[in-house]
Coordinates of N, CA and C in Angstrom, one line a residue:
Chain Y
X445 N 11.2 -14.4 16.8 CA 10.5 -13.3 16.2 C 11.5 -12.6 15.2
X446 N 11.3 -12.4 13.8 CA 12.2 -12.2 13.0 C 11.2 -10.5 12.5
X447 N 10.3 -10.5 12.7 CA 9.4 -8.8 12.7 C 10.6 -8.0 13.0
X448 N 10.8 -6.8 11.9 CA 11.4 -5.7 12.2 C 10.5 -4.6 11.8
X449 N 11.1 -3.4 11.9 CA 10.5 -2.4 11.6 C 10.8 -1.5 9.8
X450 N 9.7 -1.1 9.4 CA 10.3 -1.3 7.8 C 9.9 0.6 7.4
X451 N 10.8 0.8 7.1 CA 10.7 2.2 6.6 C 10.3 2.7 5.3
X452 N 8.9 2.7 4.5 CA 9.0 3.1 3.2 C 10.2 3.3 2.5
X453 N 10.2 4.9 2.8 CA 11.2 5.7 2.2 C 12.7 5.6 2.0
X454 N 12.9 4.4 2.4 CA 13.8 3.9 3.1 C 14.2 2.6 2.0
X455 N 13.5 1.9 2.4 CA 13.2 0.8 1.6 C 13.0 1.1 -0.5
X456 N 12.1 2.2 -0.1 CA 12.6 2.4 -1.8 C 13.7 3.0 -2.4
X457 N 14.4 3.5 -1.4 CA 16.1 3.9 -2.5 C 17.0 2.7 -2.8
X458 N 16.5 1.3 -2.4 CA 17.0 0.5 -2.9 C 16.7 -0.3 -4.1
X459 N 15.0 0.4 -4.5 CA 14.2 -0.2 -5.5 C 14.5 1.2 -6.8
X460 N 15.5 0.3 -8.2 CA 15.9 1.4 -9.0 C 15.2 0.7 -10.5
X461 N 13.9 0.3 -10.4 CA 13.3 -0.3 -11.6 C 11.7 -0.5 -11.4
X462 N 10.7 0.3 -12.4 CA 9.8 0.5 -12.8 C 8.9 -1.0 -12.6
X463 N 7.6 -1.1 -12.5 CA 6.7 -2.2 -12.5 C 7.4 -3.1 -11.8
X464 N 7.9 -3.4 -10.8 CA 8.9 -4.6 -10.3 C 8.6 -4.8 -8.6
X465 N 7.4 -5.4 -8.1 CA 7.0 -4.8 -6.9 C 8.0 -6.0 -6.1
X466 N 8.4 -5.4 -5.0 CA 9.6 -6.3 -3.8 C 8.7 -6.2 -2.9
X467 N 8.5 -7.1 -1.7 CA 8.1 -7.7 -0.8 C 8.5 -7.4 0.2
X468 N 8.2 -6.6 1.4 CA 8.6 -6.0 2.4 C 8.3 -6.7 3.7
X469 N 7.2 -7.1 3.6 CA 6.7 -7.8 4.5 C 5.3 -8.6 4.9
X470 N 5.0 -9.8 5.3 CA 4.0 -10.4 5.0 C 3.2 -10.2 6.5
X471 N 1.8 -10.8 6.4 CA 0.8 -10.5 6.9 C -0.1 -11.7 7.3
X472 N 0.0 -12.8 7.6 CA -0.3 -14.6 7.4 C 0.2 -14.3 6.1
X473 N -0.9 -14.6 5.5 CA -0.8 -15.0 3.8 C -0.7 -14.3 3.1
X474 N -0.5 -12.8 3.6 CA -0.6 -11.5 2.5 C 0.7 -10.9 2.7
X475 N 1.1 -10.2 2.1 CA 2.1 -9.4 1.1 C 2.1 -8.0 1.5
X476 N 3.0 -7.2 1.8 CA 3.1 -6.3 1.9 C 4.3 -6.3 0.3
X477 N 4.0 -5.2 -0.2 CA 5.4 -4.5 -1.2 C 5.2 -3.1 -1.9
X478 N 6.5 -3.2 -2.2 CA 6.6 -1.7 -2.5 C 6.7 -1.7 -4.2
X479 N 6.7 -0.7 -4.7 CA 6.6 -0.6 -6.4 C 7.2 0.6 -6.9
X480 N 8.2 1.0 -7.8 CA 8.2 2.0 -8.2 C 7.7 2.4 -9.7
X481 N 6.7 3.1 -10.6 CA 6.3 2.9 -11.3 C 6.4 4.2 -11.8
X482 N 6.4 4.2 -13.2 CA 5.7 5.4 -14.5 C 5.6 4.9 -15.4
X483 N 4.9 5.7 -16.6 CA 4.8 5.4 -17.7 C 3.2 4.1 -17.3
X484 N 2.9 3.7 -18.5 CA 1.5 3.0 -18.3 C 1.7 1.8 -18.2
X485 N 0.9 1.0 -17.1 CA 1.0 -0.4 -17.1 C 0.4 -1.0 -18.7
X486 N 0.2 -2.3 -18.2 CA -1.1 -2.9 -19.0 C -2.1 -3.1 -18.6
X487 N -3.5 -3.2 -19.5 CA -4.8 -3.5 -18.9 C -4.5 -5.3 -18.3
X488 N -5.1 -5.1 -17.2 CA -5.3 -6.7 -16.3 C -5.8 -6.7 -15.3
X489 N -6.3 -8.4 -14.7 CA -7.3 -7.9 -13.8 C -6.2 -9.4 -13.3
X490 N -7.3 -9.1 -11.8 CA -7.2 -10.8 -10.8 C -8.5 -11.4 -10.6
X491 N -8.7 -12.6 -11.3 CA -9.8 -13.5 -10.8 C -10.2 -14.2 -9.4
X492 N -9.3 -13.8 -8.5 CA -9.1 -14.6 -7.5 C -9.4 -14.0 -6.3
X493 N -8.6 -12.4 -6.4 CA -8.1 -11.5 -5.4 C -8.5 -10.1 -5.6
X494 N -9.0 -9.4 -4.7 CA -9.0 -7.6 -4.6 C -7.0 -7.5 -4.4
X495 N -7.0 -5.9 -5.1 CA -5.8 -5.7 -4.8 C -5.6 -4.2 -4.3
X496 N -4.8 -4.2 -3.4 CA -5.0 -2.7 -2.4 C -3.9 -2.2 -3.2
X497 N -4.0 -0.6 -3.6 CA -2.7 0.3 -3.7 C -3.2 1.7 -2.8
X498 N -1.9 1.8 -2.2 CA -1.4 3.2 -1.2 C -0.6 3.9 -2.1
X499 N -0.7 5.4 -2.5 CA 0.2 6.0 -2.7 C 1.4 6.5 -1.9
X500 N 2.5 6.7 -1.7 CA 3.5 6.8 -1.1 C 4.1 8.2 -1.6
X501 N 4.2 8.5 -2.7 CA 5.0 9.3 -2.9 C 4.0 9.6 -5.1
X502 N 4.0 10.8 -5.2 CA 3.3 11.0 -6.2 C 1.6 10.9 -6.6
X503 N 1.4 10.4 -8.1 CA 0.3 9.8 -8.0 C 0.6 9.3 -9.3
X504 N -1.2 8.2 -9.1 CA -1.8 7.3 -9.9 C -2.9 7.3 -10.4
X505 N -3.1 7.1 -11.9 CA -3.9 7.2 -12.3 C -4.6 5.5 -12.6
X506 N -5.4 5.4 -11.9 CA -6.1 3.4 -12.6 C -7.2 4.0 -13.5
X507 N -7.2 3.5 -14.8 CA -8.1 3.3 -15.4 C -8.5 2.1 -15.1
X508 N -9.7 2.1 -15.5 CA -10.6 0.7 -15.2 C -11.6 1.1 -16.4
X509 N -12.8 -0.4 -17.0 CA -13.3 0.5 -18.0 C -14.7 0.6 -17.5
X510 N -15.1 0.9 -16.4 CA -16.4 1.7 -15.9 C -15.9 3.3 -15.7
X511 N -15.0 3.3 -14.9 CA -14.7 4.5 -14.3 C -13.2 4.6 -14.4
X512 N -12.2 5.9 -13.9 CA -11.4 6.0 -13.5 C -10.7 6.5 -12.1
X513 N -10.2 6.1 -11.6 CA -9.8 7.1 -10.2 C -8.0 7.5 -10.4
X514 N -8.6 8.4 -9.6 CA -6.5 9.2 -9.4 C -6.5 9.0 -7.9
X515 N -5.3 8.6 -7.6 CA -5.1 8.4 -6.0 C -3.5 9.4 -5.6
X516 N -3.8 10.4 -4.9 CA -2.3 11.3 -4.8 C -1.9 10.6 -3.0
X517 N -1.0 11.1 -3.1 CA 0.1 10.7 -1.9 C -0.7 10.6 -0.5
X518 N -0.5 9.2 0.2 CA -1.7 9.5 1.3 C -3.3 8.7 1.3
X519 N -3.5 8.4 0.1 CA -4.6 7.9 -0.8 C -4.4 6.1 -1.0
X520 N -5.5 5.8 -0.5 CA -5.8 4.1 -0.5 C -6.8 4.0 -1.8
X521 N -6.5 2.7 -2.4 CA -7.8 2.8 -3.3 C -7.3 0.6 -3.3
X522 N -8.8 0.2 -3.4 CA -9.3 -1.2 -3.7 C -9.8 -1.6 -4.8
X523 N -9.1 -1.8 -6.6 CA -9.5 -2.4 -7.2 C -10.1 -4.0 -6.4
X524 N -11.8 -4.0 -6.7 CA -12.2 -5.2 -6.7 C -11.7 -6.5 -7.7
X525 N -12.0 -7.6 -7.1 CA -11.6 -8.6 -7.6 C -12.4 -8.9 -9.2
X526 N -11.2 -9.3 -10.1 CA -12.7 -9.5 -11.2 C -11.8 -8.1 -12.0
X527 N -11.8 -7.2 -11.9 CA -11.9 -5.6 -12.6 C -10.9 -5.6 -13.0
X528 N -11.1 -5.4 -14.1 CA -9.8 -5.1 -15.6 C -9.6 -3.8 -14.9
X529 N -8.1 -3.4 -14.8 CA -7.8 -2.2 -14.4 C -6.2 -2.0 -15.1
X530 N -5.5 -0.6 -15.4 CA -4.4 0.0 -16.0 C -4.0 1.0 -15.0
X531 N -2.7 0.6 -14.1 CA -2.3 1.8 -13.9 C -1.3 2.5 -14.6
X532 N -1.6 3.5 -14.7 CA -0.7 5.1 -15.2 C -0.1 5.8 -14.3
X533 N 0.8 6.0 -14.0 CA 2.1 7.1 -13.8 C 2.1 8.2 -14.8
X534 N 2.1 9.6 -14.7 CA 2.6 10.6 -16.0 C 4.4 10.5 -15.0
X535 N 4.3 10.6 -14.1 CA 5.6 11.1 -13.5 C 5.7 9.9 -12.4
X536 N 7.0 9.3 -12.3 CA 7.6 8.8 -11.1 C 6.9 8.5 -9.7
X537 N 6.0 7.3 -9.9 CA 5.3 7.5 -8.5 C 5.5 6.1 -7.5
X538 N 5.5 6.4 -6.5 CA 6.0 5.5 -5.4 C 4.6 4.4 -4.9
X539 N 4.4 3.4 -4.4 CA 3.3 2.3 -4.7 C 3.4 1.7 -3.3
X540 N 2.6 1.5 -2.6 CA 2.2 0.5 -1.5 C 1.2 -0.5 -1.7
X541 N 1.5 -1.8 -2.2 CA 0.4 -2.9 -2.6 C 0.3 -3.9 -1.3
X542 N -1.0 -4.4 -1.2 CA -1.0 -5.0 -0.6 C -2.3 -6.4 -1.1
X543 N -2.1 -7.4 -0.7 CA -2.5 -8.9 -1.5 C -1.9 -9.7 -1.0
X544 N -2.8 -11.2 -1.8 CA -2.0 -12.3 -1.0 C -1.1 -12.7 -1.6
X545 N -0.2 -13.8 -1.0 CA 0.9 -14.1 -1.5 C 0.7 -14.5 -2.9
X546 N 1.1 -15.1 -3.9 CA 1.3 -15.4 -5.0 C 0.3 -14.3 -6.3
X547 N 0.3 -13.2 -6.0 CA -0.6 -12.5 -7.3 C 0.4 -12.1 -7.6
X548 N 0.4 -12.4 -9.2 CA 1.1 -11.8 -10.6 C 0.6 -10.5 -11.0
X549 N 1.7 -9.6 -10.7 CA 1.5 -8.2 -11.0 C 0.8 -7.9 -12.6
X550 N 0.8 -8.7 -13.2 CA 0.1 -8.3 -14.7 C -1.4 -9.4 -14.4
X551 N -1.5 -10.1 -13.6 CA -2.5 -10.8 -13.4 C -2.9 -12.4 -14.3
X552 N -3.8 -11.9 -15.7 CA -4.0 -13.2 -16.3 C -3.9 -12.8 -17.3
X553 N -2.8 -11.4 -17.7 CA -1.8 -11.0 -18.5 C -0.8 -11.2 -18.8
X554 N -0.7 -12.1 -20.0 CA 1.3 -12.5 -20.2 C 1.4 -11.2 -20.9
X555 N 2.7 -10.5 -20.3 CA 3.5 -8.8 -20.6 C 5.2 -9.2 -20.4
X556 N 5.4 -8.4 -21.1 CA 7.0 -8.6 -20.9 C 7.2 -7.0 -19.5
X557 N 6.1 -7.0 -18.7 CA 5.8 -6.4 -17.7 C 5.6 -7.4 -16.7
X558 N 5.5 -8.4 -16.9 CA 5.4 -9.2 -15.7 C 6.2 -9.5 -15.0
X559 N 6.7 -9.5 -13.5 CA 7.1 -9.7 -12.6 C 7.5 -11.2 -12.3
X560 N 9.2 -11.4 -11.9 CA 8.7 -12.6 -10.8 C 7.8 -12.2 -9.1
X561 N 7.2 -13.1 -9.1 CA 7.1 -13.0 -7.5 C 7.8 -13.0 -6.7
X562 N 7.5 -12.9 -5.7 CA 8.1 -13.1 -4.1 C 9.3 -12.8 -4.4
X563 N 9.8 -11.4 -4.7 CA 11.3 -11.1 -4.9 C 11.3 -9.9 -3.6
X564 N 12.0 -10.3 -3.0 CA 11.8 -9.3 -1.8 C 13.5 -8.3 -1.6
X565 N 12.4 -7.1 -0.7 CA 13.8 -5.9 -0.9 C 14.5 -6.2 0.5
Chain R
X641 N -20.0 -2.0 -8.6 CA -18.6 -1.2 -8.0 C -18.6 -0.4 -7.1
X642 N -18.3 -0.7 -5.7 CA -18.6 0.7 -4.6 C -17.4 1.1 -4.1
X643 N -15.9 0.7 -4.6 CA -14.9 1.0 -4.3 C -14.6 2.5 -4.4
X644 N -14.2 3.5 -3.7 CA -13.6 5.0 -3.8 C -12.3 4.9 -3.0
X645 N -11.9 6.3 -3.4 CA -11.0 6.8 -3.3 C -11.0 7.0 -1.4
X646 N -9.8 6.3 -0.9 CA -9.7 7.0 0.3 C -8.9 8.0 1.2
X647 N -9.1 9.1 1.1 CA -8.2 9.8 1.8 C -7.7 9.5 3.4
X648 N -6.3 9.2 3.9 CA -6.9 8.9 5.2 C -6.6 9.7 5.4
X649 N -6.3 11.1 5.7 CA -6.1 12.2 6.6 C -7.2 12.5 6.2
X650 N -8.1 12.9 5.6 CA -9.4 13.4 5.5 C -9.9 12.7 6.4
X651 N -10.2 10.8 6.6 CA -11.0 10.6 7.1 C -10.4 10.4 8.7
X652 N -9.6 10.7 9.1 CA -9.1 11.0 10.2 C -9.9 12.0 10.9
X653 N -9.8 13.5 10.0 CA -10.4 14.3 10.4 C -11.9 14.3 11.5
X654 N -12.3 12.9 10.3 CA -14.1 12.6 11.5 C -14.0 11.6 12.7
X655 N -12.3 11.6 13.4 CA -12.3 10.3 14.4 C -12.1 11.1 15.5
X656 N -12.4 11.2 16.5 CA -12.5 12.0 17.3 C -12.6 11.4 19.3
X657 N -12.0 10.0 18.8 CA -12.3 8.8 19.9 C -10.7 7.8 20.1
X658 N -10.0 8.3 21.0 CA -8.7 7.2 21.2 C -9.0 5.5 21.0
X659 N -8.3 4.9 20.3 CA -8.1 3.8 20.8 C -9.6 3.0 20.1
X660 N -10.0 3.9 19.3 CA -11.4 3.3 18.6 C -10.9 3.3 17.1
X661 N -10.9 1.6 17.0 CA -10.4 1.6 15.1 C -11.7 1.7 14.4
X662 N -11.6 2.5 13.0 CA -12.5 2.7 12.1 C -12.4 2.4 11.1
X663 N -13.5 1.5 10.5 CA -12.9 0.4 9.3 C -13.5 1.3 8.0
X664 N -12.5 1.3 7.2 CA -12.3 2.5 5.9 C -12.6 1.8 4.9
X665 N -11.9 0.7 4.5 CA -11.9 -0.3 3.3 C -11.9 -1.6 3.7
X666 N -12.1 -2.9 2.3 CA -11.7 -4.1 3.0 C -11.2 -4.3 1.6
X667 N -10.5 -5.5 1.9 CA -9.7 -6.6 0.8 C -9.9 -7.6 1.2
X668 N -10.9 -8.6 0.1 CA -10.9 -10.0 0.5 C -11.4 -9.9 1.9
X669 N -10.7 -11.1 2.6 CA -11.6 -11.1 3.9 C -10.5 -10.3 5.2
X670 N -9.9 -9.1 5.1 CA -9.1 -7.9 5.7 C -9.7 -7.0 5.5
X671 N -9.8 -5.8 6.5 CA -9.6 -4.4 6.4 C -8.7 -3.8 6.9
X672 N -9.0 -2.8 6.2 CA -8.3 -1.3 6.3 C -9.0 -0.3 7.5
X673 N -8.4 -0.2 8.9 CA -8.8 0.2 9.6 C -8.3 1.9 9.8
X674 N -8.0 2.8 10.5 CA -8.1 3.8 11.3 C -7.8 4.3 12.6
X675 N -7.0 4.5 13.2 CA -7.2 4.8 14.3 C -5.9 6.1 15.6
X676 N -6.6 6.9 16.0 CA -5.9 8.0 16.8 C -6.0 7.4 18.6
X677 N -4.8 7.2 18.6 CA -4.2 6.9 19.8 C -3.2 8.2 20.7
X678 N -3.1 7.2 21.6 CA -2.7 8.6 23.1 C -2.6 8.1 24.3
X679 N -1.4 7.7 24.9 CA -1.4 7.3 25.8 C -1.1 5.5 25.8
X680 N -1.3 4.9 27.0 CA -1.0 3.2 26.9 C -2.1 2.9 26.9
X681 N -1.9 1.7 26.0 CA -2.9 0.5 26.0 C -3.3 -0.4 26.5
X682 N -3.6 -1.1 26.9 CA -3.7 -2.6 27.3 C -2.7 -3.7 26.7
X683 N -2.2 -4.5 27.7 CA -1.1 -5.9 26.8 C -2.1 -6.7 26.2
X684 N -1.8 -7.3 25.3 CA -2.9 -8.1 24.3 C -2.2 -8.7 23.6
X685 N -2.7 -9.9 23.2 CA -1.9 -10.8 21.6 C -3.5 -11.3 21.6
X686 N -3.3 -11.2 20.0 CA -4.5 -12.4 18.8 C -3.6 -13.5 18.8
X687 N -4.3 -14.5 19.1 CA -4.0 -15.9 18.9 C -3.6 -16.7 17.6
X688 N -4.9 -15.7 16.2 CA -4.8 -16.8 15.6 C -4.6 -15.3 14.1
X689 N -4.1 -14.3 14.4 CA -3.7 -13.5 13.6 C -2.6 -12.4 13.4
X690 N -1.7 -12.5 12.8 CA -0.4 -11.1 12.8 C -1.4 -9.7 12.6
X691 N -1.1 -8.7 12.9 CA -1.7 -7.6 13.0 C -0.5 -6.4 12.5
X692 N -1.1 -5.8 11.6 CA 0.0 -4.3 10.9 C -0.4 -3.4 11.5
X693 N 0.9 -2.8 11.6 CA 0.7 -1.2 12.0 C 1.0 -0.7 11.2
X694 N 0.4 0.8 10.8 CA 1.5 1.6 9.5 C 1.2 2.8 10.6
X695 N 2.1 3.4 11.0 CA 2.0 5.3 11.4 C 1.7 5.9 10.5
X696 N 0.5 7.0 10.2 CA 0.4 8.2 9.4 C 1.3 9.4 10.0
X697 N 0.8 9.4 11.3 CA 1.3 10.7 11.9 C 1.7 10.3 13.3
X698 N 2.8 10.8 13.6 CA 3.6 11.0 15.5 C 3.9 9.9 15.1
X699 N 4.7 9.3 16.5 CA 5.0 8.2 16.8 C 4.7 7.0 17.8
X700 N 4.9 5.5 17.3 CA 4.1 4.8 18.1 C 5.1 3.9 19.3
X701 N 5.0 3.7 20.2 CA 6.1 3.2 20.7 C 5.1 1.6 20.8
X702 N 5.9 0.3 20.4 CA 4.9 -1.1 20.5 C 6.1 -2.1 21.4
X703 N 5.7 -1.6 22.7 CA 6.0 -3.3 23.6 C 6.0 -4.4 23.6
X704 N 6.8 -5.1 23.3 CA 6.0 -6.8 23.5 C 7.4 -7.2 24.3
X705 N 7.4 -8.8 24.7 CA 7.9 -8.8 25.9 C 9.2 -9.3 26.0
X706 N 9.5 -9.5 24.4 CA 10.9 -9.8 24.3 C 11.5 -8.2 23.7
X707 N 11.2 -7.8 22.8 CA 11.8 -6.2 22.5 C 10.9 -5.3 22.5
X708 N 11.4 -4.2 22.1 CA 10.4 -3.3 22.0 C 10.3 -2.5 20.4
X709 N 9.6 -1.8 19.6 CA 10.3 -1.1 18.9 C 9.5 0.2 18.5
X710 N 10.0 1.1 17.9 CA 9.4 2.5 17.7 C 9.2 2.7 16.5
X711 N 8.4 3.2 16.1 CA 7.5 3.7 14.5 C 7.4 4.9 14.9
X712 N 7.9 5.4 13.2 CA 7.5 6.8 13.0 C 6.7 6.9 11.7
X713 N 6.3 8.2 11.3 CA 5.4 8.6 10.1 C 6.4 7.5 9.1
X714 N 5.7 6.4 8.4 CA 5.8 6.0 7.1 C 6.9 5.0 7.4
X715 N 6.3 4.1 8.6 CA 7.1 3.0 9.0 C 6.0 1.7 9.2
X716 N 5.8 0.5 8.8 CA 5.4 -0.5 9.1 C 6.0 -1.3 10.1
X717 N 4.9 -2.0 11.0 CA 5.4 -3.1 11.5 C 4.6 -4.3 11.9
X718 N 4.5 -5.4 11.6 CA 3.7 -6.7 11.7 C 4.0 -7.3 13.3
X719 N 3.1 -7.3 13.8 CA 2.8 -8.1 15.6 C 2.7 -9.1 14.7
X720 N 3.4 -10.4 15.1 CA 3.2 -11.6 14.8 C 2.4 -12.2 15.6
X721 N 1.4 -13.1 15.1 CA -0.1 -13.6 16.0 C 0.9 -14.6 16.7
X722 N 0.2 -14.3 18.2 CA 0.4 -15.0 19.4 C 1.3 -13.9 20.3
X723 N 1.9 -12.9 19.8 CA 3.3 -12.2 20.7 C 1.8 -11.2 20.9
X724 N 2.4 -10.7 22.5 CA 2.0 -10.2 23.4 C 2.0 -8.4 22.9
X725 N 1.6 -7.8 23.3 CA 1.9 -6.3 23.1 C 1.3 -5.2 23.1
X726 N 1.9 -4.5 23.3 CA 1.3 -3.1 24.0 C 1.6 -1.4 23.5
X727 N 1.1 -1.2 22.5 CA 0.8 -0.2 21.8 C 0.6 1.3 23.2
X728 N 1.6 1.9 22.6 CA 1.9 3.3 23.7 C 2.0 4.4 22.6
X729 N 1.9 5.4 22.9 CA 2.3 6.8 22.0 C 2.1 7.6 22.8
X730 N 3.1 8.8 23.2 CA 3.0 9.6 24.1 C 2.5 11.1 24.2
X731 N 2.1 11.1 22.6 CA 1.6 12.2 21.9 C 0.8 11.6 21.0
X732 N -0.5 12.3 20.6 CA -1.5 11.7 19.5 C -0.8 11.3 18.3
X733 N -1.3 9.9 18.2 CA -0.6 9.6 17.0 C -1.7 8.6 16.3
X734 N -1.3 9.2 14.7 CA -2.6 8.3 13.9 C -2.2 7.1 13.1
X735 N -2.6 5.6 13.1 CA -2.8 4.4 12.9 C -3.1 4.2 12.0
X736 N -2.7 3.4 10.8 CA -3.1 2.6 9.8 C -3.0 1.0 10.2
X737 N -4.3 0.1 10.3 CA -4.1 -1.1 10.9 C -4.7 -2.0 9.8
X738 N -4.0 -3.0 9.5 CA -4.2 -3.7 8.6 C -4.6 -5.2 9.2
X739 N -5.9 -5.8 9.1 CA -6.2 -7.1 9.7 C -7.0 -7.9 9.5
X740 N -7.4 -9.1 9.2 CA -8.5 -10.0 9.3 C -10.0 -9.4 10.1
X741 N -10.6 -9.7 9.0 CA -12.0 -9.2 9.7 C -12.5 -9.7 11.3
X742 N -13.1 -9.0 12.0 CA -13.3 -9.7 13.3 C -12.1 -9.4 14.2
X743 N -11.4 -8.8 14.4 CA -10.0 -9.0 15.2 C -10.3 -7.7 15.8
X744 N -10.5 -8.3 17.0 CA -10.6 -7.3 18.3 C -9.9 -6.4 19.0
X745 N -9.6 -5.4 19.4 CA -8.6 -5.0 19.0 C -7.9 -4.7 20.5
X746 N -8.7 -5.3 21.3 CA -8.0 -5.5 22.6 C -7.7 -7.7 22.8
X747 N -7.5 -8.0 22.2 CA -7.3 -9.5 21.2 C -7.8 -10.3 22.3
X748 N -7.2 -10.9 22.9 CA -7.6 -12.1 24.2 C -7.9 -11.2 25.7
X749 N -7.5 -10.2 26.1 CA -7.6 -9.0 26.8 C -9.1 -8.5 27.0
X750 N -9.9 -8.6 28.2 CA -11.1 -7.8 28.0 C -10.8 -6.7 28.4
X751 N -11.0 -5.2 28.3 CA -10.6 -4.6 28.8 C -11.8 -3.0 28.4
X752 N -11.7 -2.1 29.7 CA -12.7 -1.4 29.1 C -12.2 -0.3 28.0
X753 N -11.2 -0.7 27.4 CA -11.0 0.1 25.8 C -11.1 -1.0 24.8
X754 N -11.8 -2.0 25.0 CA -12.7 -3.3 23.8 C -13.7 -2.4 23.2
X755 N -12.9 -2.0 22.0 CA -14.1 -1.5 21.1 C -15.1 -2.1 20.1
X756 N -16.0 -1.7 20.1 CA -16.9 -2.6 18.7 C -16.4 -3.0 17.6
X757 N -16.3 -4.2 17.4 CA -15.7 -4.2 16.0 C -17.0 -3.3 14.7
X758 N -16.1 -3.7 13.9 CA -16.7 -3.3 12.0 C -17.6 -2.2 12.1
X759 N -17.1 -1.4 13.1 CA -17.6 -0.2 12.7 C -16.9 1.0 12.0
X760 N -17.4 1.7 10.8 CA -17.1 2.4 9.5 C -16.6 3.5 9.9
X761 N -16.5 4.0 9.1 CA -15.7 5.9 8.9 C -16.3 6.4 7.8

């Protein structure tokens, strides 16, 4: 049994770069990671997958282009699968994602914002 | 689109039952469950699924039968499917449980704290 115990807050003073989510811990097939983010993503969606964000510290604003939501500290929200969505940071906000293994943080968006995967903290 | 915004200390507020998970959200085929605890559990393992804890509030103490380990507010921890274990808190403490739909939450264990599954908040 290699399960430890994982401390947000903890775990992100070692994360010192924007849009870059690290992998904290998996779930079968799913992904736990953490994100630190500001400034505006790009619009992108996932064809494949819903994708969970928890705020941790701050907030977020997802545009999407039906609606928008703001999620502050404490706050879960479920972009569905399929949904072109943008997250926004105005200020420094901390990220709890959760998905399956191999989703590309920009999605079916080539961005010089795209992530490698499975880069864990 | 029926995705909103979830507060979970708001929806804490309406749980008012130990040991009874309340499903908030889902992703794909997981939800986002709920739950205020107090006191010991029952020993239990899921066979054929890993199971998350996230603490909102207090602390959780989780036995299984090779270690043990303790969560506090804004700690994760993944029960690996098949290990044994036993969820204690010795003061009310509130649950964020992350899992495959269907997963009972007293797992192979009948016990009379087997709560209903997929019931909402």
């Amino acid at each position: 049994m290699t399960s430890s115990v994982i401390n947000f807050a903890e775990k992100l003073t070692q994360l010192n770069e924007y849009w870059s989510p690290r992998v904290l811990a998996e779930l079968n097939d799913y992904q736990f990671k953490v994100a630190k983010v500001q400034g505006e993503f790009v619009w992108h969606s996932h064809a494949d997958t819903d994708e969970a964000f928890i705020v941790l510290e701050g907030q977020l604003l997802i545009e999407m282009r039906e609606k928008s939501v703001v999620l502050n500290k404490g706050e879960l929200f479920v972009v569905p699968k399929g949904v072109e969505h943008r997250p926004i940071a105005e200020s420094e906000c901390h990220l709890l994602l959760i998905e399956p293994k191999g989703v590309v943080n920009t999605g079916e968006t080539q961005s010089e914002l795209t992530a490698a995967m499975d880069q864990w903290l």
